[in-house]
Amino acid sequence: MSFRQFITRDGSPWVPKYLTAISDELCIGCGRCFKVCTQAVMKLMGINEDDEMCDPFDDGEEIVRKVMVLDKAGSCIGCGSCQAVCGTNAQTHEAVPA
């Protein structure tokens, strides 16, 4: 199987790997990935005591922890910046078939 491939400025081949998932088990909600993403692919969500996703800034919810979630997967350009700063390896990145 061949994958979508591009050429860098110096002519070398580059296969982008796009963000396809974020593990809410591994993510600690630090926000480093969000800060380096230029395409607004992720957003912060809260997890309440019932283990359900909710608005992390809702004062009416009892937030147990916060995690990043994939919000706009189609906006990912496959640069890998978010993966480079993730200290828990919570993200899955994959090449796209051509």
Backbone as CSV, one residue per row, in Angstrom:
resi,resn,N_x,N_y,N_z,CA_x,CA_y,CA_z,C_x,C_y,C_z
1,MET,0.844,-1.172,0.000,0.000,0.000,0.000,0.894,1.241,0.000
2,SER,0.547,2.198,-0.827,1.305,3.445,-0.841,0.556,4.515,-0.042
3,PHE,1.312,5.441,0.500,0.744,6.483,1.337,0.911,7.844,0.689
4,ARG,0.049,8.778,1.083,0.143,10.150,0.601,1.533,10.660,0.926
5,GLN,2.212,11.184,-0.071,3.589,11.615,0.100,3.790,12.982,-0.528
6,PHE,4.616,13.785,0.096,4.941,15.106,-0.406,6.455,15.239,-0.511
7,ILE,6.894,16.336,-1.065,8.321,16.594,-1.224,8.668,17.835,-0.402
8,THR,9.742,17.757,0.386,10.189,18.911,1.168,10.941,19.881,0.255
9,ARG,11.314,21.023,0.794,12.000,22.041,-0.016,13.311,21.546,-0.592
10,ASP,13.977,20.637,0.110,15.254,20.134,-0.426,15.068,18.930,-1.345
11,GLY,13.805,18.570,-1.607,13.527,17.487,-2.548,13.367,16.114,-1.931
12,SER,13.532,15.989,-0.605,13.367,14.671,0.008,11.885,14.355,0.229
13,PRO,11.556,13.084,0.132,10.157,12.689,0.325,9.737,12.799,1.791
14,TRP,8.486,13.148,2.004,7.933,13.264,3.354,6.526,12.669,3.359
15,VAL,6.290,11.739,4.272,4.975,11.133,4.444,4.392,11.682,5.741
16,PRO,3.378,12.554,5.650,2.781,13.092,6.874,2.002,12.021,7.626
17,LYS,2.042,12.102,8.933,1.253,11.202,9.778,0.275,12.071,10.544
18,TYR,-1.006,11.853,10.272,-2.065,12.686,10.811,-2.556,12.180,12.162
19,LEU,-2.944,13.106,13.027,-3.494,12.749,14.329,-4.850,12.088,14.114
20,THR,-4.991,10.850,14.594,-6.241,10.117,14.401,-6.963,9.817,15.708
21,ALA,-6.257,9.879,16.833,-6.896,9.589,18.127,-6.039,10.107,19.269
22,ILE,-6.732,10.386,20.387,-6.050,10.753,21.629,-6.632,9.875,22.726
23,SER,-5.801,9.150,23.417,-6.256,8.252,24.480,-6.622,9.053,25.722
24,ASP,-7.872,8.976,26.138,-8.266,9.679,27.362,-7.757,8.954,28.600
25,GLU,-7.249,7.747,28.407,-6.634,7.007,29.512,-5.219,7.548,29.801
26,LEU,-4.510,7.919,28.732,-3.129,8.365,28.873,-2.978,9.884,28.967
27,CYS,-3.902,10.627,28.357,-3.796,12.088,28.328,-3.963,12.666,29.732
28,ILE,-3.089,13.622,30.071,-3.173,14.271,31.380,-3.724,15.690,31.280
29,GLY,-4.117,16.107,30.068,-4.728,17.418,29.882,-3.799,18.590,30.114
30,CYS,-2.515,18.407,29.871,-1.541,19.471,30.132,-1.659,20.627,29.142
31,GLY,-2.132,20.348,27.921,-2.337,21.388,26.925,-1.142,21.706,26.052
32,ARG,-0.034,20.990,26.227,1.142,21.275,25.395,0.839,21.046,23.922
33,CYS,0.117,19.984,23.604,-0.215,19.693,22.209,-1.103,20.788,21.622
34,PHE,-2.038,21.261,22.422,-2.938,22.325,21.983,-2.158,23.597,21.656
35,LYS,-1.165,23.903,22.476,-0.384,25.121,22.290,0.457,25.106,21.015
36,VAL,0.945,23.934,20.605,1.788,23.881,19.415,1.009,23.651,18.127
37,CYS,-0.252,23.292,18.225,-1.060,23.015,17.034,-1.503,24.325,16.387
38,THR,-1.101,24.539,15.148,-1.460,25.768,14.433,-2.813,25.656,13.731
39,GLN,-3.434,24.482,13.769,-4.664,24.251,13.020,-5.902,24.055,13.900
40,ALA,-5.779,24.208,15.213,-6.902,24.049,16.159,-7.603,22.702,15.986
41,VAL,-6.813,21.643,15.957,-7.325,20.288,15.740,-7.928,19.695,17.019
42,MET,-7.444,20.119,18.180,-7.874,19.546,19.464,-8.611,20.570,20.315
43,LYS,-9.308,20.051,21.329,-9.903,20.937,22.325,-9.872,20.239,23.678
44,LEU,-9.922,21.048,24.724,-9.876,20.541,26.089,-11.278,20.160,26.540
45,MET,-11.397,19.011,27.164,-12.681,18.552,27.711,-12.461,18.085,29.148
46,GLY,-13.521,18.140,29.935,-13.473,17.629,31.290,-14.061,16.233,31.346
47,ILE,-13.678,15.495,32.356,-14.296,14.189,32.629,-14.842,14.281,34.040
48,ASN,-16.152,14.051,34.157,-16.799,14.189,35.468,-16.730,12.881,36.262
49,GLU,-17.348,12.874,37.449,-17.278,11.691,38.308,-17.995,10.482,37.732
50,ASP,-18.876,10.700,36.733,-19.552,9.588,36.055,-18.758,9.091,34.848
51,ASP,-17.518,9.591,34.703,-16.622,9.229,33.598,-17.184,9.655,32.246
52,GLU,-17.901,10.793,32.222,-18.473,11.334,30.993,-17.760,12.626,30.624
53,MET,-17.642,12.878,29.325,-17.040,14.115,28.838,-17.992,15.277,29.102
54,CYS,-17.430,16.414,29.489,-18.239,17.595,29.753,-17.409,18.852,29.541
55,ASP,-18.060,20.004,29.631,-17.383,21.289,29.494,-16.431,21.457,30.676
56,PRO,-15.138,21.650,30.402,-14.177,21.735,31.509,-14.298,23.014,32.326
57,PHE,-15.051,23.981,31.830,-15.186,25.256,32.525,-16.565,25.453,33.128
58,ASP,-17.370,24.387,33.156,-18.711,24.438,33.737,-18.603,24.308,35.258
59,ASP,-18.935,25.377,35.957,-18.839,25.367,37.420,-19.838,24.405,38.065
60,GLY,-20.881,24.020,37.330,-21.886,23.102,37.858,-21.471,21.642,37.806
61,GLU,-20.412,21.351,37.089,-19.931,19.966,36.957,-18.809,19.710,37.949
62,GLU,-18.749,18.504,38.445,-17.638,18.071,39.302,-16.607,17.422,38.380
63,ILE,-15.609,18.206,37.981,-14.591,17.737,37.046,-13.534,16.927,37.810
64,VAL,-13.343,15.687,37.394,-12.343,14.817,38.003,-10.974,15.082,37.382
65,ARG,-10.966,15.233,36.055,-9.727,15.539,35.347,-10.064,16.113,33.978
66,LYS,-9.047,16.618,33.309,-9.222,17.199,31.981,-8.356,16.436,30.986
67,VAL,-8.845,16.358,29.754,-8.127,15.670,28.682,-8.306,16.446,27.383
68,MET,-7.374,16.252,26.464,-7.517,16.803,25.122,-8.264,15.781,24.280
69,VAL,-9.121,16.268,23.387,-9.843,15.393,22.470,-9.649,15.903,21.045
70,LEU,-9.764,15.003,20.106,-9.667,15.337,18.694,-10.965,16.022,18.303
71,ASP,-10.873,17.282,17.867,-12.063,18.066,17.554,-12.263,18.231,16.056
72,LYS,-11.213,18.554,15.330,-11.300,18.800,13.888,-10.218,17.998,13.178
73,ALA,-10.426,16.696,13.087,-9.420,15.797,12.511,-9.054,16.186,11.086
74,GLY,-10.013,16.662,10.334,-9.765,17.031,8.950,-8.854,18.230,8.795
75,SER,-8.631,18.980,9.848,-7.750,20.155,9.797,-6.289,19.805,10.050
76,CYS,-6.019,18.586,10.501,-4.643,18.184,10.802,-3.817,18.163,9.524
77,ILE,-2.619,18.777,9.591,-1.726,18.810,8.430,-0.600,17.780,8.530
78,GLY,-0.583,17.009,9.616,0.392,15.936,9.753,1.798,16.386,10.070
79,CYS,1.941,17.535,10.718,3.276,18.070,10.996,3.992,17.320,12.124
80,GLY,3.234,16.725,13.041,3.835,15.959,14.128,4.242,16.767,15.339
81,SER,3.944,18.065,15.351,4.330,18.906,16.493,3.688,18.431,17.784
82,CYS,2.421,18.077,17.731,1.718,17.649,18.944,2.314,16.357,19.498
83,GLN,2.677,15.459,18.622,3.280,14.201,19.052,4.644,14.439,19.696
84,ALA,5.369,15.415,19.179,6.705,15.702,19.692,6.682,16.233,21.123
85,VAL,5.608,16.930,21.509,5.555,17.511,22.853,4.744,16.685,23.847
86,CYS,4.106,15.621,23.394,3.283,14.798,24.288,4.172,13.911,25.161
87,GLY,4.146,14.170,26.452,4.979,13.426,27.382,4.435,12.066,27.766
88,THR,3.179,11.782,27.425,2.579,10.505,27.813,2.300,9.580,26.632
89,ASN,2.667,9.997,25.430,2.397,9.220,24.209,0.926,8.858,24.088
90,ALA,0.063,9.827,24.345,-1.379,9.601,24.333,-1.983,9.665,22.934
91,GLN,-1.195,10.063,21.957,-1.731,10.296,20.616,-1.386,9.182,19.642
92,THR,-2.302,8.973,18.693,-2.077,8.032,17.604,-1.999,8.833,16.310
93,HIS,-0.943,8.632,15.564,-0.740,9.308,14.276,-0.580,8.242,13.202
94,GLU,-1.228,8.470,12.058,-1.160,7.499,10.976,-1.009,8.180,9.620
95,ALA,-0.289,7.523,8.737,-0.203,7.989,7.348,-1.514,7.650,6.656
96,VAL,-1.838,8.416,5.630,-3.096,8.225,4.887,-2.770,7.555,3.557
97,PRO,-3.500,6.502,3.197,-3.269,5.862,1.904,-3.452,6.852,0.755
98,ALA,-2.640,6.694,-0.288,-2.706,7.599,-1.450,-3.961,7.352,-2.252
